[in-house]
Each structure stands twice: as C-alpha cells, then as structure tokens.
Amino acid sequence: QKYKLWMSKQWYQRRVRGSSMTFLCRQAFAKIFQSTPDDLDMHMIYDVSHNIAKIEQHMVDGKLKTLMMHRKGATRAFPPNHPLIPVDYQLTGQPVLIGGTMGTCSYVLTGTEKGMSRTFGTTCHGAGRAYSRAKSRRNLDYMAVLDDLKAKGISIRVASPKLVMEEAPESYKNVTDVVNTCHGAGISDKCIKLRPIAVIKG
C-alpha cells in the first residue's frame, strides 16, 4: 500500500510539471506570435506516462488476473480495440512516443496484439543510455556537441552546460536499432519518424 501511495504521489507530481510546462510553452508561443494559444491551435494531442506502476488485468497461464504493472524503462502499448485506450485510437492501437536524442530522430509507434500477449502490452520508451552521465561529461566536448547540432540545423537551449554532454547523441544507444528491434519482435509497430529542429533541456 505504501508503494502504491508513493507511486501515486510521483504520478501527480509528474502531471503538475507536465501541465506547467505545457502552459508556459503555450504562453511563450502566444507572446512571440501575438496571438492566443487557441488561435494557434496549440492543444494537447497526446500525453503518456512511463516508468510508472498501474493496476491492470492481464491473461496469465490462461486466467485473467489483476496485476500491478511497473513499466521501468518502458511504456504501455495496448493494441487496437482495447477498452483502456481513448476512442480516437481504438482503430490504430495506443500511440507510443519514442524520444530519440537531441541530434537523432524520434518515433511514434502503436501497440499490437502480439505485444499484449508477450509483454503485457509493453514496449520501449526510448533508446536507453550508452554512457553514464559522468562518463559523458568526461569523454565528450561541450563545443563539439554544439557544433554538431548546429551543422544539423538543430537549435538548442539548455539550463546547464553539463546537460549538453549528458544528453549528447553519443550518450545514448541508436534509437532506430531499438525501435526496429521492437517492431521486428512484433510488440509495437512503427508509424512515424520525426526529425528534431529544436531542443530544450532543463
């Protein structure tokens, strides 16, 4: 019960932070473009949590059981027609947002029936780190990372210089390899590939 309580508190804190960032982002765009967020059509399209525990029902050894699913380093990916996903996504399956790095692509995937039976409706939520934050700070050059992003046409704003090295593309595994593995295993399907044009790290 204590675990569920602390997990609930963590989830609410995340919701507050996410809502605050969304509000401030909308206000910033409204100020720059001298309009309103609504006129700019800046509404929430989709939001999802990862690294969180949820109470769900799944088939285990042929029986429907109630489980606490803690997806650590992963996210939920339910298939089409699942009752717990919004109506808008019933035909496609649950959207899965796979963030790449500051200098690489990101992906949108969808959940599958095979993923539901093999991984309880779970897939990756990112590439995962290749280097620890400390190793990244030791081995990577601040200006070299910035120059590489600039050469790719990517704008960046960071709260601290150390984040540039910690979050550099070299600090992470190849997100395309990870996504292709999940797609090949059938636990999620590739839908959209995205290219970064701006990065904010705080």
JSON list of C-alpha atoms in Angstrom, two decimals:
[
{"chain": "A", "resi": 1, "resn": "GLN", "atom": "CA", "xyz": [0.00, 0.00, 0.00]},
{"chain": "A", "resi": 2, "resn": "LYS", "atom": "CA", "xyz": [2.88, 2.37, 0.75]},
{"chain": "A", "resi": 3, "resn": "TYR", "atom": "CA", "xyz": [4.36, 1.60, -2.68]},
{"chain": "A", "resi": 4, "resn": "LYS", "atom": "CA", "xyz": [1.05, 2.45, -4.38]},
{"chain": "A", "resi": 5, "resn": "LEU", "atom": "CA", "xyz": [0.78, 5.65, -2.33]},
{"chain": "A", "resi": 6, "resn": "TRP", "atom": "CA", "xyz": [4.27, 6.86, -3.25]},
{"chain": "A", "resi": 7, "resn": "MET", "atom": "CA", "xyz": [3.77, 5.91, -6.89]},
{"chain": "A", "resi": 8, "resn": "SER", "atom": "CA", "xyz": [0.54, 7.92, -6.94]},
{"chain": "A", "resi": 9, "resn": "LYS", "atom": "CA", "xyz": [2.33, 10.93, -5.46]},
{"chain": "A", "resi": 10, "resn": "GLN", "atom": "CA", "xyz": [5.07, 10.64, -8.08]},
{"chain": "A", "resi": 11, "resn": "TRP", "atom": "CA", "xyz": [2.47, 10.47, -10.86]},
{"chain": "A", "resi": 12, "resn": "TYR", "atom": "CA", "xyz": [0.69, 13.60, -9.62]},
{"chain": "A", "resi": 13, "resn": "GLN", "atom": "CA", "xyz": [3.98, 15.49, -9.37]},
{"chain": "A", "resi": 14, "resn": "ARG", "atom": "CA", "xyz": [4.74, 14.49, -12.97]},
{"chain": "A", "resi": 15, "resn": "ARG", "atom": "CA", "xyz": [1.29, 15.67, -14.08]},
{"chain": "A", "resi": 16, "resn": "VAL", "atom": "CA", "xyz": [1.78, 19.05, -12.42]},
{"chain": "A", "resi": 17, "resn": "ARG", "atom": "CA", "xyz": [5.22, 19.51, -14.02]},
{"chain": "A", "resi": 18, "resn": "GLY", "atom": "CA", "xyz": [3.92, 18.45, -17.43]},
{"chain": "A", "resi": 19, "resn": "SER", "atom": "CA", "xyz": [0.88, 20.73, -17.21]},
{"chain": "A", "resi": 20, "resn": "SER", "atom": "CA", "xyz": [3.05, 23.65, -16.09]},
{"chain": "A", "resi": 21, "resn": "MET", "atom": "CA", "xyz": [5.49, 23.17, -18.97]},
{"chain": "A", "resi": 22, "resn": "THR", "atom": "CA", "xyz": [2.61, 22.91, -21.45]},
{"chain": "A", "resi": 23, "resn": "PHE", "atom": "CA", "xyz": [1.05, 26.12, -20.10]},
{"chain": "A", "resi": 24, "resn": "LEU", "atom": "CA", "xyz": [4.33, 28.06, -20.25]},
{"chain": "A", "resi": 25, "resn": "CYS", "atom": "CA", "xyz": [5.07, 26.78, -23.75]},
{"chain": "A", "resi": 26, "resn": "ARG", "atom": "CA", "xyz": [1.65, 27.89, -24.97]},
{"chain": "A", "resi": 27, "resn": "GLN", "atom": "CA", "xyz": [2.13, 31.31, -23.39]},
{"chain": "A", "resi": 28, "resn": "ALA", "atom": "CA", "xyz": [5.57, 31.72, -24.99]},
{"chain": "A", "resi": 29, "resn": "PHE", "atom": "CA", "xyz": [4.23, 30.95, -28.47]},
{"chain": "A", "resi": 30, "resn": "ALA", "atom": "CA", "xyz": [1.28, 33.28, -27.91]},
{"chain": "A", "resi": 31, "resn": "LYS", "atom": "CA", "xyz": [3.65, 36.11, -26.94]},
{"chain": "A", "resi": 32, "resn": "ILE", "atom": "CA", "xyz": [6.02, 35.63, -29.90]},
{"chain": "A", "resi": 33, "resn": "PHE", "atom": "CA", "xyz": [3.25, 35.27, -32.49]},
{"chain": "A", "resi": 34, "resn": "GLN", "atom": "CA", "xyz": [0.99, 37.89, -30.82]},
{"chain": "A", "resi": 35, "resn": "SER", "atom": "CA", "xyz": [-1.98, 35.57, -30.76]},
{"chain": "A", "resi": 36, "resn": "THR", "atom": "CA", "xyz": [-3.71, 33.18, -28.38]},
{"chain": "A", "resi": 37, "resn": "PRO", "atom": "CA", "xyz": [-2.85, 29.52, -27.81]},
{"chain": "A", "resi": 38, "resn": "ASP", "atom": "CA", "xyz": [-6.31, 28.54, -29.07]},
{"chain": "A", "resi": 39, "resn": "ASP", "atom": "CA", "xyz": [-5.95, 30.59, -32.27]},
{"chain": "A", "resi": 40, "resn": "LEU", "atom": "CA", "xyz": [-2.55, 28.93, -32.79]},
{"chain": "A", "resi": 41, "resn": "ASP", "atom": "CA", "xyz": [-4.26, 25.53, -32.36]},
{"chain": "A", "resi": 42, "resn": "MET", "atom": "CA", "xyz": [-1.87, 24.66, -29.53]},
{"chain": "A", "resi": 43, "resn": "HIS", "atom": "CA", "xyz": [-3.87, 21.98, -27.79]},
{"chain": "A", "resi": 44, "resn": "MET", "atom": "CA", "xyz": [-2.69, 18.77, -26.18]},
{"chain": "A", "resi": 45, "resn": "ILE", "atom": "CA", "xyz": [-2.67, 15.99, -28.76]},
{"chain": "A", "resi": 46, "resn": "TYR", "atom": "CA", "xyz": [-1.48, 13.10, -26.61]},
{"chain": "A", "resi": 47, "resn": "ASP", "atom": "CA", "xyz": [0.15, 12.58, -23.23]},
{"chain": "A", "resi": 48, "resn": "VAL", "atom": "CA", "xyz": [1.52, 9.39, -21.73]},
{"chain": "A", "resi": 49, "resn": "SER", "atom": "CA", "xyz": [3.43, 8.37, -18.61]},
{"chain": "A", "resi": 50, "resn": "HIS", "atom": "CA", "xyz": [6.35, 5.96, -18.43]},
{"chain": "A", "resi": 51, "resn": "ASN", "atom": "CA", "xyz": [8.35, 4.48, -15.53]},
{"chain": "A", "resi": 52, "resn": "ILE", "atom": "CA", "xyz": [5.14, 4.13, -13.56]},
{"chain": "A", "resi": 53, "resn": "ALA", "atom": "CA", "xyz": [3.09, 1.36, -11.95]},
{"chain": "A", "resi": 54, "resn": "LYS", "atom": "CA", "xyz": [-0.56, 0.77, -12.86]},
{"chain": "A", "resi": 55, "resn": "ILE", "atom": "CA", "xyz": [-3.20, -1.75, -11.79]},
{"chain": "A", "resi": 56, "resn": "GLU", "atom": "CA", "xyz": [-4.25, -3.72, -14.87]},
{"chain": "A", "resi": 57, "resn": "GLN", "atom": "CA", "xyz": [-5.86, -7.01, -15.86]},
{"chain": "A", "resi": 58, "resn": "HIS", "atom": "CA", "xyz": [-3.88, -9.46, -17.98]},
{"chain": "A", "resi": 59, "resn": "MET", "atom": "CA", "xyz": [-4.03, -13.10, -19.02]},
{"chain": "A", "resi": 60, "resn": "VAL", "atom": "CA", "xyz": [-1.58, -15.26, -17.05]},
{"chain": "A", "resi": 61, "resn": "ASP", "atom": "CA", "xyz": [-1.48, -19.00, -17.73]},
{"chain": "A", "resi": 62, "resn": "GLY", "atom": "CA", "xyz": [-4.89, -18.79, -19.39]},
{"chain": "A", "resi": 63, "resn": "LYS", "atom": "CA", "xyz": [-6.53, -16.93, -16.49]},
{"chain": "A", "resi": 64, "resn": "LEU", "atom": "CA", "xyz": [-7.45, -13.24, -16.22]},
{"chain": "A", "resi": 65, "resn": "LYS", "atom": "CA", "xyz": [-5.55, -11.75, -13.28]},
{"chain": "A", "resi": 66, "resn": "THR", "atom": "CA", "xyz": [-5.27, -8.32, -11.71]},
{"chain": "A", "resi": 67, "resn": "LEU", "atom": "CA", "xyz": [-1.63, -7.22, -11.68]},
{"chain": "A", "resi": 68, "resn": "MET", "atom": "CA", "xyz": [0.43, -4.23, -10.70]},
{"chain": "A", "resi": 69, "resn": "MET", "atom": "CA", "xyz": [2.44, -3.44, -13.83]},
{"chain": "A", "resi": 70, "resn": "HIS", "atom": "CA", "xyz": [5.54, -1.34, -13.18]},
{"chain": "A", "resi": 71, "resn": "ARG", "atom": "CA", "xyz": [6.99, -0.42, -16.55]},
{"chain": "A", "resi": 72, "resn": "LYS", "atom": "CA", "xyz": [10.52, 0.71, -15.72]},
{"chain": "A", "resi": 73, "resn": "GLY", "atom": "CA", "xyz": [12.39, 1.92, -18.81]},
{"chain": "A", "resi": 74, "resn": "ALA", "atom": "CA", "xyz": [9.26, 1.06, -20.77]},
{"chain": "A", "resi": 75, "resn": "THR", "atom": "CA", "xyz": [5.79, 2.32, -21.56]},
{"chain": "A", "resi": 76, "resn": "ARG", "atom": "CA", "xyz": [2.33, 0.94, -22.15]},
{"chain": "A", "resi": 77, "resn": "ALA", "atom": "CA", "xyz": [1.45, -0.12, -25.71]},
{"chain": "A", "resi": 78, "resn": "PHE", "atom": "CA", "xyz": [-2.06, -1.55, -25.83]},
{"chain": "A", "resi": 79, "resn": "PRO", "atom": "CA", "xyz": [-3.44, -2.96, -29.12]},
{"chain": "A", "resi": 80, "resn": "PRO", "atom": "CA", "xyz": [-6.37, -1.74, -31.23]},
{"chain": "A", "resi": 81, "resn": "ASN", "atom": "CA", "xyz": [-9.84, -2.14, -29.68]},
{"chain": "A", "resi": 82, "resn": "HIS", "atom": "CA", "xyz": [-8.52, -2.29, -26.11]},
{"chain": "A", "resi": 83, "resn": "PRO", "atom": "CA", "xyz": [-11.07, -0.76, -23.69]},
{"chain": "A", "resi": 84, "resn": "LEU", "atom": "CA", "xyz": [-8.45, 1.28, -21.79]},
{"chain": "A", "resi": 85, "resn": "ILE", "atom": "CA", "xyz": [-7.26, 3.37, -24.72]},
{"chain": "A", "resi": 86, "resn": "PRO", "atom": "CA", "xyz": [-9.09, 6.50, -25.92]},
{"chain": "A", "resi": 87, "resn": "VAL", "atom": "CA", "xyz": [-11.77, 6.26, -28.59]},
{"chain": "A", "resi": 88, "resn": "ASP", "atom": "CA", "xyz": [-9.61, 8.20, -31.07]},
{"chain": "A", "resi": 89, "resn": "TYR", "atom": "CA", "xyz": [-7.02, 5.39, -31.05]},
{"chain": "A", "resi": 90, "resn": "GLN", "atom": "CA", "xyz": [-9.27, 2.34, -30.97]},
{"chain": "A", "resi": 91, "resn": "LEU", "atom": "CA", "xyz": [-8.59, 1.51, -34.62]},
{"chain": "A", "resi": 92, "resn": "THR", "atom": "CA", "xyz": [-4.84, 2.16, -34.57]},
{"chain": "A", "resi": 93, "resn": "GLY", "atom": "CA", "xyz": [-3.77, 0.98, -31.12]},
{"chain": "A", "resi": 94, "resn": "GLN", "atom": "CA", "xyz": [-2.24, 3.07, -28.34]},
{"chain": "A", "resi": 95, "resn": "PRO", "atom": "CA", "xyz": [0.29, 5.64, -29.56]},
{"chain": "A", "resi": 96, "resn": "VAL", "atom": "CA", "xyz": [3.80, 5.12, -28.20]},
{"chain": "A", "resi": 97, "resn": "LEU", "atom": "CA", "xyz": [6.15, 8.13, -28.18]},
{"chain": "A", "resi": 98, "resn": "ILE", "atom": "CA", "xyz": [9.81, 7.07, -28.53]},
{"chain": "A", "resi": 99, "resn": "GLY", "atom": "CA", "xyz": [12.07, 10.03, -27.90]},
{"chain": "A", "resi": 100, "resn": "GLY", "atom": "CA", "xyz": [15.43, 9.96, -29.61]},
{"chain": "A", "resi": 101, "resn": "THR", "atom": "CA", "xyz": [18.32, 12.22, -28.63]},
{"chain": "A", "resi": 102, "resn": "MET", "atom": "CA", "xyz": [19.00, 15.89, -29.22]},
{"chain": "A", "resi": 103, "resn": "GLY", "atom": "CA", "xyz": [20.53, 15.07, -32.58]},
{"chain": "A", "resi": 104, "resn": "THR", "atom": "CA", "xyz": [18.71, 11.97, -33.79]},
{"chain": "A", "resi": 105, "resn": "CYS", "atom": "CA", "xyz": [15.21, 11.06, -34.89]},
{"chain": "A", "resi": 106, "resn": "SER", "atom": "CA", "xyz": [12.26, 10.12, -32.68]},
{"chain": "A", "resi": 107, "resn": "TYR", "atom": "CA", "xyz": [9.41, 7.73, -33.45]},
{"chain": "A", "resi": 108, "resn": "VAL", "atom": "CA", "xyz": [5.70, 7.20, -32.95]},
{"chain": "A", "resi": 109, "resn": "LEU", "atom": "CA", "xyz": [4.73, 3.53, -32.63]},
{"chain": "A", "resi": 110, "resn": "THR", "atom": "CA", "xyz": [1.45, 1.77, -31.86]},
{"chain": "A", "resi": 111, "resn": "GLY", "atom": "CA", "xyz": [0.63, -1.19, -29.64]},
{"chain": "A", "resi": 112, "resn": "THR", "atom": "CA", "xyz": [-0.09, -4.66, -31.00]},
{"chain": "A", "resi": 113, "resn": "GLU", "atom": "CA", "xyz": [-1.98, -7.82, -30.05]},
{"chain": "A", "resi": 114, "resn": "LYS", "atom": "CA", "xyz": [1.30, -9.73, -30.05]},
{"chain": "A", "resi": 115, "resn": "GLY", "atom": "CA", "xyz": [2.74, -7.23, -27.57]},
{"chain": "A", "resi": 116, "resn": "MET", "atom": "CA", "xyz": [-0.30, -7.70, -25.36]},
{"chain": "A", "resi": 117, "resn": "SER", "atom": "CA", "xyz": [0.24, -11.43, -25.15]},
{"chain": "A", "resi": 118, "resn": "ARG", "atom": "CA", "xyz": [4.05, -11.43, -24.98]},
{"chain": "A", "resi": 119, "resn": "THR", "atom": "CA", "xyz": [4.88, -8.32, -22.89]},
{"chain": "A", "resi": 120, "resn": "PHE", "atom": "CA", "xyz": [1.58, -7.43, -21.19]},
{"chain": "A", "resi": 121, "resn": "GLY", "atom": "CA", "xyz": [1.17, -4.54, -23.64]},
{"chain": "A", "resi": 122, "resn": "THR", "atom": "CA", "xyz": [4.63, -3.06, -23.04]},
{"chain": "A", "resi": 123, "resn": "THR", "atom": "CA", "xyz": [7.37, -1.67, -25.27]},
{"chain": "A", "resi": 124, "resn": "CYS", "atom": "CA", "xyz": [10.43, 0.58, -25.01]},
{"chain": "A", "resi": 125, "resn": "HIS", "atom": "CA", "xyz": [10.07, 4.30, -24.30]},
{"chain": "A", "resi": 126, "resn": "GLY", "atom": "CA", "xyz": [13.47, 5.38, -25.63]},
{"chain": "A", "resi": 127, "resn": "ALA", "atom": "CA", "xyz": [16.89, 4.24, -26.73]},
{"chain": "A", "resi": 128, "resn": "GLY", "atom": "CA", "xyz": [18.45, 3.92, -23.28]},
{"chain": "A", "resi": 129, "resn": "ARG", "atom": "CA", "xyz": [21.82, 5.28, -22.24]},
{"chain": "A", "resi": 130, "resn": "ALA", "atom": "CA", "xyz": [25.08, 4.02, -23.74]},
{"chain": "A", "resi": 131, "resn": "TYR", "atom": "CA", "xyz": [27.22, 6.08, -21.34]},
{"chain": "A", "resi": 132, "resn": "SER", "atom": "CA", "xyz": [26.55, 7.17, -17.79]},
{"chain": "A", "resi": 133, "resn": "ARG", "atom": "CA", "xyz": [26.11, 10.90, -17.22]},
{"chain": "A", "resi": 134, "resn": "ALA", "atom": "CA", "xyz": [29.52, 11.05, -15.54]},
{"chain": "A", "resi": 135, "resn": "LYS", "atom": "CA", "xyz": [31.24, 9.24, -18.42]},
{"chain": "A", "resi": 136, "resn": "SER", "atom": "CA", "xyz": [29.56, 11.55, -20.93]},
{"chain": "A", "resi": 137, "resn": "ARG", "atom": "CA", "xyz": [30.85, 14.62, -19.08]},
{"chain": "A", "resi": 138, "resn": "ARG", "atom": "CA", "xyz": [34.37, 13.16, -19.02]},
{"chain": "A", "resi": 139, "resn": "ASN", "atom": "CA", "xyz": [34.55, 12.00, -22.62]},
{"chain": "A", "resi": 140, "resn": "LEU", "atom": "CA", "xyz": [32.56, 14.50, -24.66]},
{"chain": "A", "resi": 141, "resn": "ASP", "atom": "CA", "xyz": [33.47, 18.06, -25.62]},
{"chain": "A", "resi": 142, "resn": "TYR", "atom": "CA", "xyz": [30.86, 20.76, -24.98]},
{"chain": "A", "resi": 143, "resn": "MET", "atom": "CA", "xyz": [31.62, 22.81, -28.11]},
{"chain": "A", "resi": 144, "resn": "ALA", "atom": "CA", "xyz": [31.94, 19.74, -30.33]},
{"chain": "A", "resi": 145, "resn": "VAL", "atom": "CA", "xyz": [28.42, 18.64, -29.40]},
{"chain": "A", "resi": 146, "resn": "LEU", "atom": "CA", "xyz": [27.01, 22.14, -30.02]},
{"chain": "A", "resi": 147, "resn": "ASP", "atom": "CA", "xyz": [28.81, 22.39, -33.38]},
{"chain": "A", "resi": 148, "resn": "ASP", "atom": "CA", "xyz": [27.43, 19.01, -34.44]},
{"chain": "A", "resi": 149, "resn": "LEU", "atom": "CA", "xyz": [23.86, 20.06, -33.60]},
{"chain": "A", "resi": 150, "resn": "LYS", "atom": "CA", "xyz": [24.32, 23.36, -35.42]},
{"chain": "A", "resi": 151, "resn": "ALA", "atom": "CA", "xyz": [25.59, 21.56, -38.51]},
{"chain": "A", "resi": 152, "resn": "LYS", "atom": "CA", "xyz": [22.38, 19.50, -38.48]},
{"chain": "A", "resi": 153, "resn": "GLY", "atom": "CA", "xyz": [20.26, 22.66, -38.24]},
{"chain": "A", "resi": 154, "resn": "ILE", "atom": "CA", "xyz": [19.11, 21.94, -34.68]},
{"chain": "A", "resi": 155, "resn": "SER", "atom": "CA", "xyz": [18.62, 24.83, -32.24]},
{"chain": "A", "resi": 156, "resn": "ILE", "atom": "CA", "xyz": [19.27, 24.15, -28.56]},
{"chain": "A", "resi": 157, "resn": "ARG", "atom": "CA", "xyz": [18.56, 25.83, -25.22]},
{"chain": "A", "resi": 158, "resn": "VAL", "atom": "CA", "xyz": [19.90, 24.26, -22.02]},
{"chain": "A", "resi": 159, "resn": "ALA", "atom": "CA", "xyz": [19.68, 25.20, -18.35]},
{"chain": "A", "resi": 160, "resn": "SER", "atom": "CA", "xyz": [23.20, 23.95, -17.63]},
{"chain": "A", "resi": 161, "resn": "PRO", "atom": "CA", "xyz": [26.25, 23.31, -19.89]},
{"chain": "A", "resi": 162, "resn": "LYS", "atom": "CA", "xyz": [26.78, 19.85, -18.37]},
{"chain": "A", "resi": 163, "resn": "LEU", "atom": "CA", "xyz": [23.42, 18.77, -19.85]},
{"chain": "A", "resi": 164, "resn": "VAL", "atom": "CA", "xyz": [24.88, 19.22, -23.33]},
{"chain": "A", "resi": 165, "resn": "MET", "atom": "CA", "xyz": [27.36, 16.40, -22.74]},
{"chain": "A", "resi": 166, "resn": "GLU", "atom": "CA", "xyz": [25.00, 14.27, -20.63]},
{"chain": "A", "resi": 167, "resn": "GLU", "atom": "CA", "xyz": [22.27, 14.36, -23.27]},
{"chain": "A", "resi": 168, "resn": "ALA", "atom": "CA", "xyz": [24.51, 14.27, -26.37]},
{"chain": "A", "resi": 169, "resn": "PRO", "atom": "CA", "xyz": [23.52, 11.78, -29.10]},
{"chain": "A", "resi": 170, "resn": "GLU", "atom": "CA", "xyz": [26.69, 9.77, -28.36]},
{"chain": "A", "resi": 171, "resn": "SER", "atom": "CA", "xyz": [25.47, 9.21, -24.79]},
{"chain": "A", "resi": 172, "resn": "TYR", "atom": "CA", "xyz": [22.60, 7.03, -25.98]},
{"chain": "A", "resi": 173, "resn": "LYS", "atom": "CA", "xyz": [22.11, 3.83, -27.92]},
{"chain": "A", "resi": 174, "resn": "ASN", "atom": "CA", "xyz": [20.92, 4.03, -31.52]},
{"chain": "A", "resi": 175, "resn": "VAL", "atom": "CA", "xyz": [17.18, 4.70, -31.25]},
{"chain": "A", "resi": 176, "resn": "THR", "atom": "CA", "xyz": [16.50, 3.33, -34.74]},
{"chain": "A", "resi": 177, "resn": "ASP", "atom": "CA", "xyz": [18.07, -0.01, -33.80]},
{"chain": "A", "resi": 178, "resn": "VAL", "atom": "CA", "xyz": [15.94, -0.16, -30.64]},
{"chain": "A", "resi": 179, "resn": "VAL", "atom": "CA", "xyz": [12.73, 0.71, -32.50]},
{"chain": "A", "resi": 180, "resn": "ASN", "atom": "CA", "xyz": [13.49, -1.78, -35.28]},
{"chain": "A", "resi": 181, "resn": "THR", "atom": "CA", "xyz": [14.00, -4.48, -32.65]},
{"chain": "A", "resi": 182, "resn": "CYS", "atom": "CA", "xyz": [10.60, -3.77, -31.07]},
{"chain": "A", "resi": 183, "resn": "HIS", "atom": "CA", "xyz": [8.96, -3.64, -34.50]},
{"chain": "A", "resi": 184, "resn": "GLY", "atom": "CA", "xyz": [10.66, -6.85, -35.61]},
{"chain": "A", "resi": 185, "resn": "ALA", "atom": "CA", "xyz": [9.59, -8.62, -32.42]},
{"chain": "A", "resi": 186, "resn": "GLY", "atom": "CA", "xyz": [6.02, -7.53, -33.11]},
{"chain": "A", "resi": 187, "resn": "ILE", "atom": "CA", "xyz": [5.50, -5.85, -29.72]},
{"chain": "A", "resi": 188, "resn": "SER", "atom": "CA", "xyz": [4.88, -2.45, -31.37]},
{"chain": "A", "resi": 189, "resn": "ASP", "atom": "CA", "xyz": [4.51, -1.17, -34.93]},
{"chain": "A", "resi": 190, "resn": "LYS", "atom": "CA", "xyz": [6.42, 1.73, -36.49]},
{"chain": "A", "resi": 191, "resn": "CYS", "atom": "CA", "xyz": [4.19, 4.57, -37.70]},
{"chain": "A", "resi": 192, "resn": "ILE", "atom": "CA", "xyz": [6.02, 7.90, -37.91]},
{"chain": "A", "resi": 193, "resn": "LYS", "atom": "CA", "xyz": [9.67, 9.01, -37.90]},
{"chain": "A", "resi": 194, "resn": "LEU", "atom": "CA", "xyz": [10.37, 12.55, -36.64]},
{"chain": "A", "resi": 195, "resn": "ARG", "atom": "CA", "xyz": [13.42, 14.80, -37.07]},
{"chain": "A", "resi": 196, "resn": "PRO", "atom": "CA", "xyz": [14.41, 17.33, -34.38]},
{"chain": "A", "resi": 197, "resn": "ILE", "atom": "CA", "xyz": [14.62, 21.04, -35.23]},
{"chain": "A", "resi": 198, "resn": "ALA", "atom": "CA", "xyz": [14.84, 22.44, -31.69]},
{"chain": "A", "resi": 199, "resn": "VAL", "atom": "CA", "xyz": [15.80, 21.06, -28.27]},
{"chain": "A", "resi": 200, "resn": "ILE", "atom": "CA", "xyz": [15.09, 22.40, -24.77]},
{"chain": "A", "resi": 201, "resn": "LYS", "atom": "CA", "xyz": [16.82, 20.74, -21.81]},
{"chain": "A", "resi": 202, "resn": "GLY", "atom": "CA", "xyz": [16.15, 22.00, -18.31]}
]
